[in-house]
Amino acid sequence: MTTRLQSLPKIELHLHIEGTLEPEMMFALSKKNNIPLPYKSIEEVKEAYNFHNLQSFLDLYYAGASVLVGREDFFSLTWAYLLKCKENNVVHTEIFFDPQTHTQRGVNLEDVIGGISDAMKKADEELGISSYLIACILRHLSQEEGIETLKSLIPYKDKIIAIGLDSSEVGHPPSKFKTLFSLAKQEGFLLVAHAGEEGDSGYIWEALELGVSRIDHGVRCTEDAKLVQYLKQKHIPLTVCPLSNLKLKVFKHPSEHNLVELLRQGLCVTINSDDPSYFGGYMNDNFRLIVENFDLSEEEMVDLSVNAIKASFLPQNKKEKLMQQVQNFKNVTKS
Ligand code: HPA
Ligand code: ZN
């Protein structure tokens, strides 16, 4: 199964580029940019990654992101992630970034988007990996600040496919950003939002009211049978992140995760890595956790990639090409 898992073409739809910052690069950039970190060694960083909830993770995630300053830093970060995609046989990825995490520190938006986009272009040309960029609004900040950020993103419309919503969920429901999401839609951006990670199922209904194409996480939907039926009937994808959910104690044990239950009920669920450097694994590790704990069949494993192709923002012709790659994988005789 492990070799089959490796060779399955994978599509990632929930990945924060700031969450791919490995401790080694964090230390190197801290030194290069003369930005102090609250850790003495790489080992100390790793020991600190012992989270009890979303906020305890976010505090370290924002501290880590403070070492990213110049265009070349954003390039190096993104290139390193795209090399991981190659290793994990991820053939298409839709990458989140948090503009406010950087602009609030005085970093130029041009350098953030430029550095990330340069690496995405290089990966397309040299690794055959396609990608899109999604700008997430920080929900712990005000809607007004978010709208200012949205306005600053308009000149980069050709580089950004969608607007998302992330950061501290509880107390910051999707309805707080109604005007912002309506403006983003008018500007032609697609929409996604984190909902139902720590927030209850009501947050998912609210995200749907914003007009999102996908729900990021969404695992708390199982608290509401009507919502589960709605997500199924409307084919609304959930971008689920198993290792993240375990590290942040959304589920206590892998066997308690509801991804497979939702998959077997016919929902469009997908597997993703969220913040792989902080949560202990990239795409193959997230797939392996589910495949091993639920005795997933090869067909079900393939369904997860098929769901992700359908849920992606790729045009129909590109989706068909990826479907063909998955079909080719299925046709290879098992050894
Ligand atoms: N949830 C909310 N905000 C985030 C996450 C997450 O999993 N990762 C980075 N920002
Ligand atoms: Zn996330």
mmCIF file of C-alpha atoms and ligand atoms in Angstrom:
data_model
loop_
_atom_site.group_PDB
_atom_site.id
_atom_site.type_symbol
_atom_site.label_atom_id
_atom_site.label_comp_id
_atom_site.label_asym_id
_atom_site.label_seq_id
_atom_site.Cartn_x
_atom_site.Cartn_y
_atom_site.Cartn_z
ATOM 1 C CA MET A 1 0.000 0.000 0.000
ATOM 2 C CA THR A 2 2.826 2.434 0.781
ATOM 3 C CA THR A 3 4.248 2.367 -2.761
ATOM 4 C CA ARG A 4 0.729 2.644 -4.195
ATOM 5 C CA LEU A 5 0.084 5.607 -1.925
ATOM 6 C CA GLN A 6 3.318 7.243 -3.084
ATOM 7 C CA SER A 7 2.410 6.825 -6.757
ATOM 8 C CA LEU A 8 -1.197 8.050 -6.395
ATOM 9 C CA PRO A 9 -1.363 11.497 -8.067
ATOM 10 C CA LYS A 10 -2.431 13.915 -5.318
ATOM 11 C CA ILE A 11 -4.046 17.334 -5.351
ATOM 12 C CA GLU A 12 -3.674 19.651 -2.358
ATOM 13 C CA LEU A 13 -6.357 22.280 -1.648
ATOM 14 C CA HIS A 14 -5.655 23.361 1.940
ATOM 15 C CA LEU A 15 -2.089 24.450 2.575
ATOM 16 C CA HIS A 16 -0.816 27.582 4.302
ATOM 17 C CA ILE A 17 2.555 28.485 2.821
ATOM 18 C CA GLU A 18 3.611 30.033 6.159
ATOM 19 C CA GLY A 19 2.885 26.648 7.722
ATOM 20 C CA THR A 20 5.539 24.966 5.564
ATOM 21 C CA LEU A 21 8.359 26.902 7.239
ATOM 22 C CA GLU A 22 10.648 24.171 8.560
ATOM 23 C CA PRO A 23 12.669 24.936 11.739
ATOM 24 C CA GLU A 24 15.954 24.786 9.773
ATOM 25 C CA MET A 25 14.808 27.533 7.374
ATOM 26 C CA MET A 26 13.277 29.474 10.281
ATOM 27 C CA PHE A 27 16.681 29.592 11.975
ATOM 28 C CA ALA A 28 18.566 30.433 8.783
ATOM 29 C CA LEU A 29 16.211 33.343 7.957
ATOM 30 C CA SER A 30 16.240 34.563 11.554
ATOM 31 C CA LYS A 31 20.029 34.886 11.295
ATOM 32 C CA LYS A 32 20.026 36.362 7.778
ATOM 33 C CA ASN A 33 17.362 38.978 8.567
ATOM 34 C CA ASN A 34 18.510 39.612 12.135
ATOM 35 C CA ILE A 35 15.110 38.777 13.610
ATOM 36 C CA PRO A 36 15.319 37.120 17.024
ATOM 37 C CA LEU A 37 13.340 33.948 17.763
ATOM 38 C CA PRO A 38 12.199 32.781 21.210
ATOM 39 C CA TYR A 39 14.143 29.497 20.756
ATOM 40 C CA LYS A 40 17.814 28.629 21.319
ATOM 41 C CA SER A 41 17.995 25.686 18.933
ATOM 42 C CA ILE A 42 16.162 23.756 16.241
ATOM 43 C CA GLU A 43 15.457 21.050 18.856
ATOM 44 C CA GLU A 44 13.831 23.652 21.095
ATOM 45 C CA VAL A 45 11.551 24.738 18.226
ATOM 46 C CA LYS A 46 10.452 21.164 17.673
ATOM 47 C CA GLU A 47 9.790 20.667 21.382
ATOM 48 C CA ALA A 48 7.578 23.775 21.414
ATOM 49 C CA TYR A 49 5.260 22.184 18.823
ATOM 50 C CA ASN A 50 3.055 20.677 21.454
ATOM 51 C CA PHE A 51 -0.297 22.285 20.863
ATOM 52 C CA HIS A 52 -3.489 22.019 22.875
ATOM 53 C CA ASN A 53 -5.761 24.022 20.577
ATOM 54 C CA LEU A 54 -5.816 26.250 17.474
ATOM 55 C CA GLN A 55 -4.700 29.424 19.298
ATOM 56 C CA SER A 56 -1.657 27.769 20.891
ATOM 57 C CA PHE A 57 -0.562 26.775 17.377
ATOM 58 C CA LEU A 58 -1.334 30.173 15.808
ATOM 59 C CA ASP A 59 0.839 31.962 18.390
ATOM 60 C CA LEU A 60 3.903 29.974 17.239
ATOM 61 C CA TYR A 61 2.904 30.104 13.574
ATOM 62 C CA TYR A 62 2.810 33.931 13.581
ATOM 63 C CA ALA A 63 6.083 34.111 15.563
ATOM 64 C CA GLY A 64 7.732 31.812 12.995
ATOM 65 C CA ALA A 65 6.410 33.823 10.042
ATOM 66 C CA SER A 66 8.134 36.961 11.387
ATOM 67 C CA VAL A 67 11.474 35.803 9.893
ATOM 68 C CA LEU A 68 10.072 36.119 6.333
ATOM 69 C CA VAL A 69 11.051 39.529 4.994
ATOM 70 C CA GLY A 70 12.315 39.792 1.424
ATOM 71 C CA ARG A 71 11.024 38.498 -1.910
ATOM 72 C CA GLU A 72 13.794 35.875 -1.899
ATOM 73 C CA ASP A 73 12.536 34.541 1.486
ATOM 74 C CA PHE A 74 9.034 33.988 0.109
ATOM 75 C CA PHE A 75 10.568 32.387 -2.969
ATOM 76 C CA SER A 76 12.736 29.992 -0.892
ATOM 77 C CA LEU A 77 9.808 29.055 1.356
ATOM 78 C CA THR A 78 7.501 28.300 -1.581
ATOM 79 C CA TRP A 79 10.153 26.491 -3.616
ATOM 80 C CA ALA A 80 10.961 24.220 -0.659
ATOM 81 C CA TYR A 81 7.249 23.363 -0.347
ATOM 82 C CA LEU A 82 6.920 22.660 -4.074
ATOM 83 C CA LEU A 83 9.901 20.279 -3.880
ATOM 84 C CA LYS A 84 7.975 18.480 -1.095
ATOM 85 C CA CYS A 85 5.030 18.316 -3.496
ATOM 86 C CA LYS A 86 7.279 16.566 -6.017
ATOM 87 C CA GLU A 87 8.409 14.082 -3.339
ATOM 88 C CA ASN A 88 4.777 13.410 -2.359
ATOM 89 C CA ASN A 89 3.539 13.203 -5.958
ATOM 90 C CA VAL A 90 1.289 16.236 -5.527
ATOM 91 C CA VAL A 91 0.551 17.290 -9.114
ATOM 92 C CA HIS A 92 -1.568 20.375 -8.395
ATOM 93 C CA THR A 93 -1.788 22.604 -5.321
ATOM 94 C CA GLU A 94 -3.871 25.625 -4.296
ATOM 95 C CA ILE A 95 -1.742 27.589 -1.834
ATOM 96 C CA PHE A 96 -2.998 29.916 0.934
ATOM 97 C CA PHE A 97 -1.019 32.892 2.146
ATOM 98 C CA ASP A 98 -1.889 35.460 4.830
ATOM 99 C CA PRO A 99 -1.162 38.950 3.422
ATOM 100 C CA GLN A 100 -1.894 40.718 6.742
ATOM 101 C CA THR A 101 0.619 38.571 8.662
ATOM 102 C CA HIS A 102 3.306 40.226 6.550
ATOM 103 C CA THR A 103 1.996 43.704 5.689
ATOM 104 C CA GLN A 104 1.322 44.393 9.400
ATOM 105 C CA ARG A 105 5.095 44.006 9.957
ATOM 106 C CA GLY A 106 5.905 46.419 7.137
ATOM 107 C CA VAL A 107 6.714 43.779 4.515
ATOM 108 C CA ASN A 108 5.782 44.758 0.932
ATOM 109 C CA LEU A 109 2.847 42.895 -0.564
ATOM 110 C CA GLU A 110 4.698 42.988 -3.902
ATOM 111 C CA ASP A 111 7.580 40.989 -2.360
ATOM 112 C CA VAL A 112 5.229 38.452 -0.757
ATOM 113 C CA ILE A 113 3.192 37.783 -3.899
ATOM 114 C CA GLY A 114 6.190 38.163 -6.217
ATOM 115 C CA GLY A 115 8.353 35.660 -4.319
ATOM 116 C CA ILE A 116 5.590 33.074 -4.014
ATOM 117 C CA SER A 117 4.545 33.470 -7.669
ATOM 118 C CA ASP A 118 8.129 33.143 -8.971
ATOM 119 C CA ALA A 119 8.433 29.761 -7.226
ATOM 120 C CA MET A 120 5.026 28.652 -8.555
ATOM 121 C CA LYS A 121 6.073 29.519 -12.116
ATOM 122 C CA LYS A 122 9.377 27.649 -11.718
ATOM 123 C CA ALA A 123 7.534 24.578 -10.377
ATOM 124 C CA ASP A 124 5.194 24.614 -13.354
ATOM 125 C CA GLU A 125 8.129 24.788 -15.781
ATOM 126 C CA GLU A 126 10.637 22.525 -14.044
ATOM 127 C CA LEU A 127 8.600 20.109 -11.906
ATOM 128 C CA GLY A 128 5.356 19.901 -13.890
ATOM 129 C CA ILE A 129 3.372 20.976 -10.817
ATOM 130 C CA SER A 130 0.520 23.438 -11.402
ATOM 131 C CA SER A 131 -0.646 25.764 -8.660
ATOM 132 C CA TYR A 132 -2.985 28.600 -7.740
ATOM 133 C CA LEU A 133 -2.710 31.191 -4.994
ATOM 134 C CA ILE A 134 -5.446 32.044 -2.444
ATOM 135 C CA ALA A 135 -5.198 35.105 -0.166
ATOM 136 C CA CYS A 136 -6.653 34.501 3.297
ATOM 137 C CA ILE A 137 -8.086 37.287 5.437
ATOM 138 C CA LEU A 138 -7.267 37.064 9.156
ATOM 139 C CA ARG A 139 -10.594 36.710 10.972
ATOM 140 C CA HIS A 140 -9.267 37.904 14.349
ATOM 141 C CA LEU A 141 -8.783 41.349 12.765
ATOM 142 C CA SER A 142 -11.674 43.658 11.854
ATOM 143 C CA GLN A 143 -13.681 43.497 8.643
ATOM 144 C CA GLU A 144 -12.526 47.062 7.867
ATOM 145 C CA GLU A 145 -8.872 45.978 8.008
ATOM 146 C CA GLY A 146 -9.772 42.983 5.846
ATOM 147 C CA ILE A 147 -11.447 45.222 3.261
ATOM 148 C CA GLU A 148 -8.340 47.423 3.085
ATOM 149 C CA THR A 149 -6.311 44.259 2.448
ATOM 150 C CA LEU A 150 -8.773 43.094 -0.214
ATOM 151 C CA LYS A 151 -8.409 46.454 -1.983
ATOM 152 C CA SER A 152 -4.624 46.115 -1.926
ATOM 153 C CA LEU A 153 -4.947 42.691 -3.595
ATOM 154 C CA ILE A 154 -6.948 43.962 -6.581
ATOM 155 C CA PRO A 155 -3.827 44.921 -8.619
ATOM 156 C CA TYR A 156 -2.660 41.271 -8.215
ATOM 157 C CA LYS A 157 -5.912 39.747 -9.467
ATOM 158 C CA ASP A 158 -4.110 37.875 -12.233
ATOM 159 C CA LYS A 159 -2.045 36.031 -9.590
ATOM 160 C CA ILE A 160 -4.764 35.314 -6.991
ATOM 161 C CA ILE A 161 -7.667 32.999 -7.745
ATOM 162 C CA ALA A 162 -9.636 33.205 -4.506
ATOM 163 C CA ILE A 163 -10.104 34.901 -1.167
ATOM 164 C CA GLY A 164 -10.162 32.763 1.993
ATOM 165 C CA LEU A 165 -10.683 33.251 5.727
ATOM 166 C CA ASP A 166 -8.416 31.840 8.440
ATOM 167 C CA SER A 167 -6.922 32.342 11.947
ATOM 168 C CA SER A 168 -8.737 32.161 15.327
ATOM 169 C CA GLU A 169 -12.190 30.794 14.552
ATOM 170 C CA VAL A 170 -14.288 30.879 17.734
ATOM 171 C CA GLY A 171 -15.674 34.377 18.330
ATOM 172 C CA HIS A 172 -14.995 35.392 14.724
ATOM 173 C CA PRO A 173 -17.806 33.814 12.697
ATOM 174 C CA PRO A 174 -17.999 34.042 8.898
ATOM 175 C CA SER A 175 -20.930 36.506 9.172
ATOM 176 C CA LYS A 176 -18.424 39.082 10.504
ATOM 177 C CA PHE A 177 -17.055 39.250 6.909
ATOM 178 C CA LYS A 178 -20.280 39.455 4.893
ATOM 179 C CA THR A 179 -19.482 42.793 3.224
ATOM 180 C CA LEU A 180 -15.881 41.778 2.493
ATOM 181 C CA PHE A 181 -16.888 38.512 0.823
ATOM 182 C CA SER A 182 -19.561 40.243 -1.223
ATOM 183 C CA LEU A 183 -16.968 42.787 -2.439
ATOM 184 C CA ALA A 184 -14.483 40.002 -3.216
ATOM 185 C CA LYS A 185 -17.126 38.218 -5.296
ATOM 186 C CA GLN A 186 -17.914 41.431 -7.191
ATOM 187 C CA GLU A 187 -14.204 41.712 -7.981
ATOM 188 C CA GLY A 188 -14.309 38.260 -9.554
ATOM 189 C CA PHE A 189 -12.472 36.284 -6.863
ATOM 190 C CA LEU A 190 -13.638 32.788 -5.976
ATOM 191 C CA LEU A 191 -14.357 32.287 -2.268
ATOM 192 C CA VAL A 192 -13.376 29.751 0.409
ATOM 193 C CA ALA A 193 -13.437 29.898 4.230
ATOM 194 C CA HIS A 194 -12.202 27.924 7.213
ATOM 195 C CA ALA A 195 -15.273 26.825 9.180
ATOM 196 C CA GLY A 196 -16.184 24.011 11.531
ATOM 197 C CA GLU A 197 -12.614 23.330 12.699
ATOM 198 C CA GLU A 198 -13.073 24.609 16.259
ATOM 199 C CA GLY A 199 -16.232 26.612 15.559
ATOM 200 C CA ASP A 200 -19.494 24.637 15.633
ATOM 201 C CA SER A 201 -21.631 23.578 12.655
ATOM 202 C CA GLY A 202 -23.354 26.991 12.651
ATOM 203 C CA TYR A 203 -20.074 28.461 11.383
ATOM 204 C CA ILE A 204 -20.314 26.161 8.341
ATOM 205 C CA TRP A 205 -23.858 27.351 7.529
ATOM 206 C CA GLU A 206 -22.597 30.930 7.820
ATOM 207 C CA ALA A 207 -19.649 30.243 5.524
ATOM 208 C CA LEU A 208 -22.066 28.795 2.950
ATOM 209 C CA GLU A 209 -24.104 32.005 3.189
ATOM 210 C CA LEU A 210 -20.973 33.936 2.196
ATOM 211 C CA GLY A 211 -21.045 32.049 -1.127
ATOM 212 C CA VAL A 212 -17.944 29.888 -0.683
ATOM 213 C CA SER A 213 -17.120 27.122 -3.204
ATOM 214 C CA ARG A 214 -15.455 24.941 -0.548
ATOM 215 C CA ILE A 215 -15.307 24.661 3.222
ATOM 216 C CA ASP A 216 -11.830 24.419 4.746
ATOM 217 C CA HIS A 217 -11.911 21.752 7.496
ATOM 218 C CA GLY A 218 -15.709 21.517 8.049
ATOM 219 C CA VAL A 219 -15.334 18.408 10.207
ATOM 220 C CA ARG A 220 -17.831 19.638 12.805
ATOM 221 C CA CYS A 221 -20.595 19.276 10.169
ATOM 222 C CA THR A 222 -21.421 15.867 11.671
ATOM 223 C CA GLU A 223 -23.096 17.649 14.590
ATOM 224 C CA ASP A 224 -25.954 18.565 12.224
ATOM 225 C CA ALA A 225 -27.519 15.835 10.070
ATOM 226 C CA LYS A 226 -29.315 18.418 7.896
ATOM 227 C CA LEU A 227 -26.012 20.123 7.160
ATOM 228 C CA VAL A 228 -24.367 16.820 6.181
ATOM 229 C CA GLN A 229 -27.256 16.142 3.760
ATOM 230 C CA TYR A 230 -26.960 19.667 2.362
ATOM 231 C CA LEU A 231 -23.191 19.345 1.784
ATOM 232 C CA LYS A 232 -23.779 16.024 0.059
ATOM 233 C CA GLN A 233 -26.653 17.194 -2.170
ATOM 234 C CA LYS A 234 -24.895 20.400 -3.211
ATOM 235 C CA HIS A 235 -21.536 18.631 -3.705
ATOM 236 C CA ILE A 236 -19.779 21.143 -1.459
ATOM 237 C CA PRO A 237 -16.196 20.003 -0.917
ATOM 238 C CA LEU A 238 -14.550 19.824 2.501
ATOM 239 C CA THR A 239 -10.769 20.262 2.587
ATOM 240 C CA VAL A 240 -9.964 18.060 5.574
ATOM 241 C CA CYS A 241 -6.556 17.988 7.305
ATOM 242 C CA PRO A 242 -6.154 14.831 9.447
ATOM 243 C CA LEU A 243 -2.772 15.477 11.107
ATOM 244 C CA SER A 244 -3.754 19.068 11.858
ATOM 245 C CA ASN A 245 -7.011 17.924 13.498
ATOM 246 C CA LEU A 246 -5.090 15.503 15.696
ATOM 247 C CA LYS A 247 -2.332 17.935 16.704
ATOM 248 C CA LEU A 248 -4.924 20.605 17.588
ATOM 249 C CA LYS A 249 -7.059 18.076 19.493
ATOM 250 C CA VAL A 250 -10.128 18.424 17.283
ATOM 251 C CA PHE A 251 -10.061 14.587 17.484
ATOM 252 C CA LYS A 252 -8.259 12.742 20.259
ATOM 253 C CA HIS A 253 -7.266 9.643 18.317
ATOM 254 C CA PRO A 254 -6.873 8.897 14.570
ATOM 255 C CA SER A 255 -9.609 6.244 14.807
ATOM 256 C CA GLU A 256 -12.057 8.946 15.975
ATOM 257 C CA HIS A 257 -11.577 11.067 12.847
ATOM 258 C CA ASN A 258 -14.781 11.417 10.793
ATOM 259 C CA LEU A 259 -13.221 11.807 7.329
ATOM 260 C CA VAL A 260 -13.842 8.216 6.266
ATOM 261 C CA GLU A 261 -17.388 8.260 7.646
ATOM 262 C CA LEU A 262 -18.075 11.346 5.486
ATOM 263 C CA LEU A 263 -16.364 9.796 2.459
ATOM 264 C CA ARG A 264 -18.472 6.635 2.793
ATOM 265 C CA GLN A 265 -21.617 8.774 3.053
ATOM 266 C CA GLY A 266 -20.750 10.222 -0.365
ATOM 267 C CA LEU A 267 -19.509 13.690 0.593
ATOM 268 C CA CYS A 268 -16.791 15.364 -1.459
ATOM 269 C CA VAL A 269 -14.067 15.147 1.179
ATOM 270 C CA THR A 270 -10.374 15.650 0.381
ATOM 271 C CA ILE A 271 -7.116 15.099 2.298
ATOM 272 C CA ASN A 272 -4.714 17.998 2.841
ATOM 273 C CA SER A 273 -1.740 18.936 5.009
ATOM 274 C CA ASP A 274 -2.684 22.458 6.319
ATOM 275 C CA ASP A 275 0.587 23.452 8.065
ATOM 276 C CA PRO A 276 2.848 20.430 7.485
ATOM 277 C CA SER A 277 5.946 21.759 9.214
ATOM 278 C CA TYR A 278 3.982 22.294 12.436
ATOM 279 C CA PHE A 279 1.711 19.242 12.302
ATOM 280 C CA GLY A 280 4.270 16.578 11.498
ATOM 281 C CA GLY A 281 3.697 15.636 7.891
ATOM 282 C CA TYR A 282 3.069 16.441 4.246
ATOM 283 C CA MET A 283 0.460 14.842 1.959
ATOM 284 C CA ASN A 284 1.680 11.241 2.044
ATOM 285 C CA ASP A 285 1.770 11.286 5.854
ATOM 286 C CA ASN A 286 -1.794 12.609 6.003
ATOM 287 C CA PHE A 287 -3.002 9.958 3.547
ATOM 288 C CA ARG A 288 -1.107 7.229 5.396
ATOM 289 C CA LEU A 289 -2.693 8.147 8.717
ATOM 290 C CA ILE A 290 -6.171 7.653 7.261
ATOM 291 C CA VAL A 291 -5.403 4.653 5.035
ATOM 292 C CA GLU A 292 -3.794 2.741 7.922
ATOM 293 C CA ASN A 293 -6.315 3.584 10.627
ATOM 294 C CA PHE A 294 -9.388 2.873 8.534
ATOM 295 C CA ASP A 295 -8.183 0.053 6.341
ATOM 296 C CA LEU A 296 -9.065 2.162 3.305
ATOM 297 C CA SER A 297 -9.431 0.298 0.017
ATOM 298 C CA GLU A 298 -7.429 1.369 -3.007
ATOM 299 C CA GLU A 299 -10.677 2.505 -4.625
ATOM 300 C CA GLU A 300 -11.427 4.782 -1.678
ATOM 301 C CA MET A 301 -7.903 6.181 -1.813
ATOM 302 C CA VAL A 302 -8.443 6.982 -5.497
ATOM 303 C CA ASP A 303 -11.825 8.588 -4.657
ATOM 304 C CA LEU A 304 -10.007 11.072 -2.429
ATOM 305 C CA SER A 305 -7.889 12.243 -5.382
ATOM 306 C CA VAL A 306 -10.913 12.296 -7.699
ATOM 307 C CA ASN A 307 -12.790 14.434 -5.144
ATOM 308 C CA ALA A 308 -9.855 16.850 -4.966
ATOM 309 C CA ILE A 309 -9.730 17.185 -8.758
ATOM 310 C CA LYS A 310 -13.467 17.982 -8.823
ATOM 311 C CA ALA A 311 -13.098 20.412 -5.914
ATOM 312 C CA SER A 312 -10.113 22.239 -7.440
ATOM 313 C CA PHE A 313 -10.390 25.568 -9.245
ATOM 314 C CA LEU A 314 -8.808 24.152 -12.407
ATOM 315 C CA PRO A 315 -10.640 24.611 -15.744
ATOM 316 C CA GLN A 316 -12.499 21.575 -17.096
ATOM 317 C CA ASN A 317 -9.793 20.560 -19.621
ATOM 318 C CA LYS A 318 -7.115 20.505 -16.889
ATOM 319 C CA LYS A 319 -9.421 18.532 -14.584
ATOM 320 C CA GLU A 320 -9.860 15.960 -17.352
ATOM 321 C CA LYS A 321 -6.072 15.657 -17.745
ATOM 322 C CA LEU A 322 -5.668 14.975 -14.024
ATOM 323 C CA MET A 323 -8.554 12.482 -14.115
ATOM 324 C CA GLN A 324 -6.621 10.688 -16.862
ATOM 325 C CA GLN A 325 -3.504 10.578 -14.649
ATOM 326 C CA VAL A 326 -5.576 9.002 -11.873
ATOM 327 C CA GLN A 327 -7.077 6.564 -14.392
ATOM 328 C CA ASN A 328 -3.541 5.588 -15.497
ATOM 329 C CA PHE A 329 -2.626 4.964 -11.851
ATOM 330 C CA LYS A 330 -5.655 2.657 -11.534
ATOM 331 C CA ASN A 331 -4.690 0.787 -14.692
ATOM 332 C CA VAL A 332 -1.212 -0.109 -13.470
ATOM 333 C CA THR A 333 -1.308 -3.731 -12.415
ATOM 334 C CA LYS A 334 -0.641 -4.127 -8.732
ATOM 335 C CA SER A 335 2.544 -6.027 -7.978
HETATM 336 N N1 HPA B 1 -6.909 27.153 11.018
HETATM 337 C C1 HPA B 1 -7.071 28.467 11.069
HETATM 338 N N2 HPA B 1 -6.128 29.325 10.700
HETATM 339 C C2 HPA B 1 -4.972 28.855 10.251
HETATM 340 C C3 HPA B 1 -4.750 27.491 10.177
HETATM 341 C C4 HPA B 1 -5.773 26.602 10.562
HETATM 342 O O1 HPA B 1 -5.674 25.361 10.519
HETATM 343 N N3 HPA B 1 -3.486 27.343 9.698
HETATM 344 C C5 HPA B 1 -2.991 28.577 9.481
HETATM 345 N N4 HPA B 1 -3.884 29.490 9.819
HETATM 346 ZN ZN ZN B 2 -5.967 25.831 7.464
#
